[in-house]
């Protein structure tokens, strides 16, 4: 079934259902996406030829509010992946108690092969192709892998042209000049940092300067490296898709970020020892933060992990097989739907700001983000303790109970159960 939840996502959902108090209706509804759209995205290349790419937008569920979730530009994106990501967004927004459902979109393209003007035309063509299904009250896209504020700016501009009027709340993660909000581009890493700090004592004890390895040096990974280095951790290794760098004494994160911005990769780093990125997971560190793509820690390499804590900054970086192995090794996995929820939380603030027609300050954003992250982190820890669950299952259970409350309130369950 093309819109069904499959693989690890289905497995974790089934497991969470065992521990949550939810109606059979909820269980049934959450096995499939509400709607899936597959579109052709035509791109006029700079040389005049036309190339057509496959694009997707999945609305997994919108019971709690408009669907919400990013758009990724990635060569191997397909409907199954987008469906899984939209499913995770449904849980993430419920977990943070945001008035949204879950959605996701993507184009199967390698953005590194496009010129800047091709990227702009592709962004506009994609939004034109999905324009009928998005809007402030239906489905609100945002950035994800390989998309950023600039891409959102083109998309918001195109959407306003199509709708013949401004609808800034239809997309989040926009440039500030087009109705974006301060702090959105650092929100994912800020949120991840709050979660780790909140859990620090329970998972790392009174360890001085915990050593961290970060896989992925894109938006979230690089900004998290700065926060950790400034916040009493020692960032000893980072990697991107082509290179990795290690320094047991602690890397000069600022210099590395400047190098990455300039050179486009971590190759030939200004300091530290270059090594094979595949070996990063096996380093002797206290915290491992996979911040790139899905499936980085899997059944064949989970046994090599030596960290005490795996902080899932990416979406789905640890497979279900790996979860079981890490659990046996006593590694604490802090789940993605909590760790990386700062991004969508600040997207919520942006959406509110746009609907109010106002402007939020950086201070208000930071304060309210911290409040959301800490409140829900504590709630997850409490559920894990009370029901003797791992943090991932506790996060799913917490989200599921909010989802079932909304789904049951839509009527049907109350009618048949006589509640
Ligand atoms: N792409 C981000 C995520 O996976 C943010 C989504 C959003 O802001 O809507 O959570």
Coordinates of C-alpha atoms and ligand atoms in Angstrom, one line a residue:
X1 CA 0.0 0.0 0.0
X2 CA 1.7 3.2 -1.1
X3 CA 0.6 5.4 1.7
X4 CA 1.1 2.9 4.6
X5 CA 3.7 3.3 7.3
X6 CA 6.4 0.7 6.8
X7 CA 9.6 -0.6 8.3
X8 CA 11.0 0.8 11.5
X9 CA 8.4 3.5 11.9
X10 CA 5.6 0.8 11.8
X11 CA 7.6 -1.3 14.3
X12 CA 8.0 1.5 16.8
X13 CA 4.4 2.5 16.4
X14 CA 3.2 -1.0 17.2
X15 CA 5.5 -1.1 20.2
X16 CA 4.3 2.2 21.5
X17 CA 0.7 1.2 21.1
X18 CA 1.3 -1.6 23.6
X19 CA 2.2 1.0 26.3
X20 CA -0.2 3.8 25.5
X21 CA -3.9 4.2 26.3
X22 CA -5.3 4.8 22.9
X23 CA -8.5 3.9 21.1
X24 CA -8.5 1.2 18.4
X25 CA -9.6 4.0 16.0
X26 CA -6.4 5.9 16.6
X27 CA -4.3 2.8 16.1
X28 CA -6.0 2.1 12.8
X29 CA -5.9 5.7 11.5
X30 CA -2.2 6.1 12.2
X31 CA -1.2 3.2 10.0
X32 CA -1.7 5.3 6.8
X33 CA -1.1 8.8 5.5
X34 CA -4.3 10.8 5.0
X35 CA -3.2 11.9 1.5
X36 CA -0.1 11.7 -0.7
X37 CA 0.7 13.7 -3.7
X38 CA 3.2 12.8 -6.3
X39 CA 4.1 15.5 -8.8
X40 CA 6.3 16.1 -11.8
X41 CA 8.7 19.1 -11.2
X42 CA 9.9 20.5 -14.5
X43 CA 13.2 22.4 -14.5
X44 CA 14.6 24.4 -17.4
X45 CA 18.4 23.9 -17.2
X46 CA 20.8 26.8 -17.8
X47 CA 21.7 25.1 -21.1
X48 CA 18.1 25.3 -22.3
X49 CA 17.2 21.7 -21.9
X50 CA 14.2 20.6 -19.8
X51 CA 14.5 18.0 -17.1
X52 CA 11.6 16.6 -15.0
X53 CA 12.1 15.6 -11.4
X54 CA 9.8 13.6 -9.1
X55 CA 8.3 15.6 -6.2
X56 CA 6.1 14.6 -3.2
X57 CA 4.0 16.1 -0.5
X58 CA 2.4 13.8 2.1
X59 CA -0.1 14.9 4.7
X60 CA 0.1 12.2 7.2
X61 CA -2.4 13.5 9.7
X62 CA -4.1 16.8 10.4
X63 CA -6.4 16.0 13.3
X64 CA -4.6 18.3 15.7
X65 CA -4.1 21.1 13.2
X66 CA -2.7 21.8 9.8
X67 CA 0.0 19.4 8.6
X68 CA 3.5 20.6 9.3
X69 CA 6.9 19.5 8.1
X70 CA 9.8 20.3 5.9
X71 CA 10.8 19.9 2.3
X72 CA 14.0 18.1 1.4
X73 CA 16.0 18.1 -1.8
X74 CA 17.7 14.7 -1.9
X75 CA 18.6 12.4 -4.8
X76 CA 17.0 9.3 -3.4
X77 CA 13.8 10.7 -1.8
X78 CA 10.8 8.6 -2.6
X79 CA 7.2 8.4 -1.5
X80 CA 8.0 5.8 1.2
X81 CA 10.6 8.0 2.8
X82 CA 8.4 11.1 2.7
X83 CA 5.6 9.1 4.3
X84 CA 7.8 7.9 7.1
X85 CA 9.1 11.4 7.7
X86 CA 5.5 12.8 7.7
X87 CA 4.5 10.1 10.2
X88 CA 7.4 11.2 12.5
X89 CA 6.3 14.9 12.1
X90 CA 2.8 13.9 13.3
X91 CA 4.4 12.5 16.5
X92 CA 6.8 15.4 16.9
X93 CA 4.1 18.1 16.8
X94 CA 2.0 16.1 19.2
X95 CA 4.9 15.5 21.5
X96 CA 5.6 19.3 21.7
X97 CA 1.9 20.0 21.9
X98 CA 2.0 22.2 18.9
X99 CA -1.4 22.8 17.2
X100 CA -0.3 20.9 14.1
X101 CA -0.4 17.5 12.4
X102 CA 2.4 16.0 10.4
X103 CA 3.5 16.4 6.8
X104 CA 6.6 16.2 4.7
X105 CA 7.7 16.9 1.1
X106 CA 10.7 16.4 -1.1
X107 CA 12.1 16.4 -4.6
X108 CA 14.4 13.6 -5.8
X109 CA 17.2 15.9 -7.0
X110 CA 20.9 16.4 -6.1
X111 CA 21.0 20.2 -5.3
X112 CA 24.8 20.1 -5.6
X113 CA 24.4 19.5 -9.3
X114 CA 22.3 22.7 -9.8
X115 CA 23.4 26.3 -10.4
X116 CA 21.9 28.9 -8.1
X117 CA 19.3 30.0 -10.7
X118 CA 18.4 26.3 -11.4
X119 CA 17.8 25.8 -7.7
X120 CA 15.5 28.9 -7.6
X121 CA 13.5 27.7 -10.7
X122 CA 13.2 24.2 -9.2
X123 CA 12.0 25.6 -5.8
X124 CA 9.4 27.7 -7.6
X125 CA 8.3 24.8 -9.8
X126 CA 7.9 22.5 -6.9
X127 CA 5.7 24.9 -4.9
X128 CA 3.6 25.6 -8.0
X129 CA 3.1 21.8 -8.3
X130 CA 1.9 21.4 -4.7
X131 CA 0.2 24.8 -4.4
X132 CA -3.3 23.3 -4.2
X133 CA -2.6 21.3 -1.1
X134 CA -0.7 23.8 1.1
X135 CA -1.8 26.9 3.0
X136 CA -1.8 28.3 6.5
X137 CA -4.8 26.2 7.6
X138 CA -4.1 23.0 5.6
X139 CA -0.4 22.2 5.3
X140 CA 2.6 24.4 6.2
X141 CA 6.0 23.4 4.7
X142 CA 9.4 24.4 6.1
X143 CA 13.1 23.7 5.4
X144 CA 14.6 20.3 5.8
X145 CA 17.7 18.5 4.4
X146 CA 19.4 20.8 1.8
X147 CA 16.7 23.5 1.9
X148 CA 17.1 26.8 3.8
X149 CA 15.6 30.2 4.3
X150 CA 16.6 31.3 0.8
X151 CA 14.7 28.4 -0.7
X152 CA 11.7 29.2 1.5
X153 CA 11.9 32.8 0.4
X154 CA 11.6 31.8 -3.3
X155 CA 8.8 29.4 -2.4
X156 CA 6.8 32.0 -0.3
X157 CA 7.2 34.6 -3.2
X158 CA 6.0 32.0 -5.8
X159 CA 3.1 31.0 -3.6
X160 CA 2.0 34.7 -3.1
X161 CA 2.1 35.1 -6.9
X162 CA 0.0 32.0 -7.4
X163 CA -2.6 33.0 -4.8
X164 CA -2.5 36.6 -5.8
X165 CA -1.9 37.8 -2.3
X166 CA 0.4 37.4 0.7
X167 CA 0.0 34.2 2.7
X168 CA 3.2 34.3 4.8
X169 CA 1.9 31.7 7.3
X170 CA 1.8 29.1 4.5
X171 CA 5.5 28.4 4.8
X172 CA 7.9 28.8 7.7
X173 CA 11.7 29.1 7.9
X174 CA 11.5 32.2 5.6
X175 CA 14.1 35.0 5.5
X176 CA 13.3 37.6 8.2
X177 CA 12.8 40.2 5.5
X178 CA 9.8 38.1 4.2
X179 CA 8.2 37.4 7.5
X180 CA 10.6 34.9 9.0
X181 CA 11.3 34.9 12.7
X182 CA 14.6 35.5 14.6
X183 CA 16.1 32.2 15.8
X184 CA 14.5 29.8 13.3
X185 CA 17.7 28.8 11.6
X186 CA 19.4 27.9 15.0
X187 CA 16.2 26.4 16.5
X188 CA 17.0 22.7 15.9
X189 CA 20.4 22.9 17.5
X190 CA 19.1 25.2 20.3
X191 CA 16.4 22.7 21.1
X192 CA 18.8 19.7 21.0
X193 CA 21.1 21.6 23.4
X194 CA 18.3 22.2 25.9
X195 CA 17.3 18.5 25.8
X196 CA 20.9 17.4 26.4
X197 CA 21.4 19.9 29.2
X198 CA 18.2 18.8 30.9
X199 CA 19.2 15.1 30.7
X200 CA 22.9 15.7 31.4
X201 CA 23.0 14.8 35.0
X202 CA 20.9 11.7 34.7
X203 CA 22.7 10.3 31.6
X204 CA 26.3 11.6 32.1
X205 CA 26.5 12.1 35.8
X206 CA 29.0 14.7 37.0
X207 CA 31.3 14.0 34.1
X208 CA 33.5 17.0 33.5
X209 CA 33.6 18.2 29.9
X210 CA 31.8 15.3 28.2
X211 CA 33.4 14.4 24.9
X212 CA 31.1 14.6 21.8
X213 CA 31.3 13.3 18.3
X214 CA 28.9 14.9 15.7
X215 CA 28.1 13.1 12.5
X216 CA 26.8 15.7 10.0
X217 CA 28.1 19.3 9.8
X218 CA 25.1 20.9 8.1
X219 CA 22.8 23.5 9.7
X220 CA 22.0 21.5 12.8
X221 CA 25.3 19.7 13.4
X222 CA 27.5 22.7 12.9
X223 CA 25.5 25.0 15.2
X224 CA 25.2 22.3 17.8
X225 CA 29.0 22.0 17.8
X226 CA 29.3 25.7 18.7
X227 CA 26.7 25.5 21.5
X228 CA 28.4 22.4 23.0
X229 CA 31.9 23.8 22.7
X230 CA 30.8 27.0 24.4
X231 CA 28.6 25.1 26.9
X232 CA 31.1 22.9 28.8
X233 CA 31.4 20.0 26.4
X234 CA 34.5 19.0 24.3
X235 CA 33.7 18.5 20.6
X236 CA 36.4 15.9 19.7
X237 CA 35.2 14.8 16.2
X238 CA 32.9 16.0 13.4
X239 CA 32.2 14.7 10.0
X240 CA 30.3 15.5 6.8
X241 CA 29.5 13.2 3.8
X242 CA 33.0 13.3 2.5
X243 CA 35.4 13.9 5.4
X244 CA 35.9 13.8 9.1
X245 CA 38.2 15.5 11.6
X246 CA 39.3 14.4 15.1
X247 CA 41.2 16.1 18.0
X248 CA 41.0 14.4 21.4
X249 CA 41.9 17.7 23.0
X250 CA 38.8 19.4 21.4
X251 CA 38.4 20.9 18.0
X252 CA 38.4 24.6 17.1
X253 CA 34.8 24.6 16.1
X254 CA 34.7 28.3 14.9
X255 CA 37.7 27.7 12.6
X256 CA 36.1 24.5 11.2
X257 CA 32.8 26.2 10.5
X258 CA 34.6 29.0 8.7
X259 CA 36.6 26.4 6.7
X260 CA 33.4 24.5 5.8
X261 CA 31.6 27.7 4.7
X262 CA 34.5 28.6 2.5
X263 CA 35.6 25.2 1.1
X264 CA 32.1 23.6 1.1
X265 CA 33.5 20.5 3.0
X266 CA 35.6 19.4 5.9
X267 CA 38.4 18.1 3.6
X268 CA 41.8 19.5 4.4
X269 CA 40.8 20.9 7.8
X270 CA 42.7 23.8 9.3
X271 CA 43.5 21.8 12.5
X272 CA 42.9 18.3 13.9
X273 CA 43.5 15.0 12.3
X274 CA 41.5 13.9 9.2
X275 CA 40.1 10.4 9.3
X276 CA 37.5 8.2 7.6
X277 CA 34.0 9.5 8.3
X278 CA 32.8 5.8 8.6
X279 CA 34.8 5.5 11.8
X280 CA 33.2 8.4 13.7
X281 CA 30.5 6.2 15.2
X282 CA 33.1 4.0 16.8
X283 CA 35.1 6.7 18.6
X284 CA 35.6 6.6 22.3
X285 CA 33.3 9.5 23.3
X286 CA 30.6 10.2 25.8
X287 CA 28.0 11.6 23.5
X288 CA 27.4 10.6 19.8
X289 CA 25.2 13.0 17.9
X290 CA 24.1 11.7 14.5
X291 CA 22.9 14.9 12.8
X292 CA 22.8 13.8 9.1
X293 CA 20.4 11.3 7.5
X294 CA 18.3 8.3 8.4
X295 CA 19.8 5.0 9.2
X296 CA 23.3 6.1 10.2
X297 CA 23.5 3.7 13.1
X298 CA 22.2 0.3 12.0
X299 CA 22.3 -3.4 12.9
X300 CA 25.8 -3.8 11.5
X301 CA 27.6 -0.9 13.2
X302 CA 25.6 -0.3 16.4
X303 CA 27.9 -2.8 18.2
X304 CA 30.8 -0.4 17.6
X305 CA 29.3 2.5 19.4
X306 CA 31.2 3.4 22.6
X307 CA 29.3 6.5 23.6
X308 CA 27.1 6.5 26.7
X309 CA 24.4 8.6 25.0
X310 CA 23.2 8.9 21.4
X311 CA 21.5 12.2 20.8
X312 CA 19.4 11.9 17.6
X313 CA 19.7 15.3 16.0
X314 CA 18.7 13.9 12.6
X315 CA 15.4 12.4 11.8
X316 CA 15.6 8.6 12.2
X317 CA 19.4 8.2 12.5
X318 CA 19.1 5.0 14.6
X319 CA 17.3 2.0 13.1
X320 CA 15.1 -0.3 15.2
X321 CA 17.7 -3.1 15.0
X322 CA 20.3 -0.7 16.3
X323 CA 18.1 0.4 19.1
X324 CA 18.0 -3.2 20.5
X325 CA 21.8 -3.5 20.3
X326 CA 22.4 -0.1 21.9
X327 CA 20.0 -1.0 24.6
X328 CA 21.9 -4.2 25.4
X329 CA 25.1 -2.2 25.6
X330 CA 23.5 0.2 28.0
X331 CA 23.6 3.1 25.6
X332 CA 20.9 5.7 26.3
X333 CA 19.2 6.9 23.0
X334 CA 17.5 10.3 23.2
X335 CA 14.9 10.2 20.4
X336 CA 14.7 12.4 17.4
X337 CA 11.1 13.5 17.8
X338 CA 12.2 15.2 21.0
X339 CA 15.8 16.2 20.3
X340 CA 15.2 17.9 17.0
X341 CA 11.8 19.3 17.7
X342 CA 13.2 22.9 18.3
X343 CA 12.9 23.6 14.6
X344 CA 9.2 22.9 14.2
X345 CA 8.5 24.6 17.6
X346 CA 10.0 27.9 16.3
X347 CA 8.1 27.3 13.0
X348 CA 5.0 27.4 15.2
X349 CA 6.1 30.8 16.6
X350 CA 6.7 32.0 13.0
X351 CA 3.3 30.8 11.9
X352 CA 1.7 32.6 14.9
X353 CA 3.6 35.7 14.2
X354 CA 2.5 35.7 10.6
X355 CA -1.1 35.1 11.5
X356 CA -1.0 37.9 14.0
X357 CA 0.7 40.2 11.5
X358 CA 3.3 41.1 14.2
X359 CA 6.9 40.6 15.0
X360 CA 8.4 38.5 17.7
X361 CA 11.8 39.3 19.3
X362 CA 14.7 37.0 19.5
X363 CA 14.4 37.0 23.3
X364 CA 10.7 35.9 23.2
X365 CA 11.6 33.1 20.8
X366 CA 14.5 31.9 22.9
X367 CA 12.5 32.0 26.1
X368 CA 9.4 30.2 24.7
X369 CA 11.5 27.6 22.9
X370 CA 13.4 26.7 26.1
X371 CA 10.1 26.4 28.0
X372 CA 8.6 24.0 25.4
X373 CA 11.7 21.9 25.2
X374 CA 12.2 21.5 28.9
X375 CA 8.5 20.9 29.7
X376 CA 8.2 18.1 27.3
X377 CA 11.6 16.6 28.0
X378 CA 10.6 16.4 31.7
X379 CA 7.2 14.8 30.7
X380 CA 9.0 12.2 28.6
X381 CA 11.4 11.4 31.5
X382 CA 8.5 11.1 33.9
X383 CA 6.6 8.7 31.6
X384 CA 9.8 6.6 31.1
X385 CA 10.2 6.4 34.8
X386 CA 6.6 5.6 35.7
X387 CA 6.0 3.0 33.0
X388 CA 9.6 1.7 32.9
X389 CA 10.1 2.5 29.2
X390 CA 13.1 3.7 27.2
X391 CA 13.0 7.4 26.3
X392 CA 12.0 6.7 22.7
X393 CA 8.9 4.6 23.7
X394 CA 8.0 7.2 26.4
X395 CA 8.2 10.0 23.8
X396 CA 5.9 8.0 21.4
X397 CA 3.5 7.2 24.2
X398 CA 3.3 10.8 25.2
X399 CA 2.6 11.9 21.6
X400 CA 0.1 9.1 21.0
X401 CA -1.9 10.0 24.0
X402 CA -2.3 13.6 22.7
X403 CA -3.2 12.2 19.3
X404 CA -5.8 9.9 20.6
X405 CA -7.3 12.6 22.7
X406 CA -7.8 14.7 19.5
X407 CA -8.9 11.8 17.4
X408 CA -11.4 10.6 19.9
X409 CA -12.7 14.2 20.4
X410 CA -13.6 14.3 16.7
X411 CA -16.6 12.2 17.7
X412 CA -16.7 8.7 16.5
X413 CA -15.1 7.0 19.5
X414 CA -17.2 8.9 22.0
X415 CA -20.3 7.8 20.0
X416 CA -19.5 4.1 20.0
X417 CA -18.0 3.7 23.4
X418 CA -20.8 5.6 25.0
X419 CA -18.3 7.9 26.8
Ligands
LIG1 N1 12.4 19.9 9.0 C1 12.2 20.1 10.4 C2 11.9 18.8 11.1 O1 12.1 17.7 10.6 C3 11.3 21.3 10.7 C4 9.9 21.2 10.2 C5 9.1 22.4 10.4 O2 9.6 23.4 10.9 O3 7.9 22.4 10.0 O4 11.4 18.8 12.2

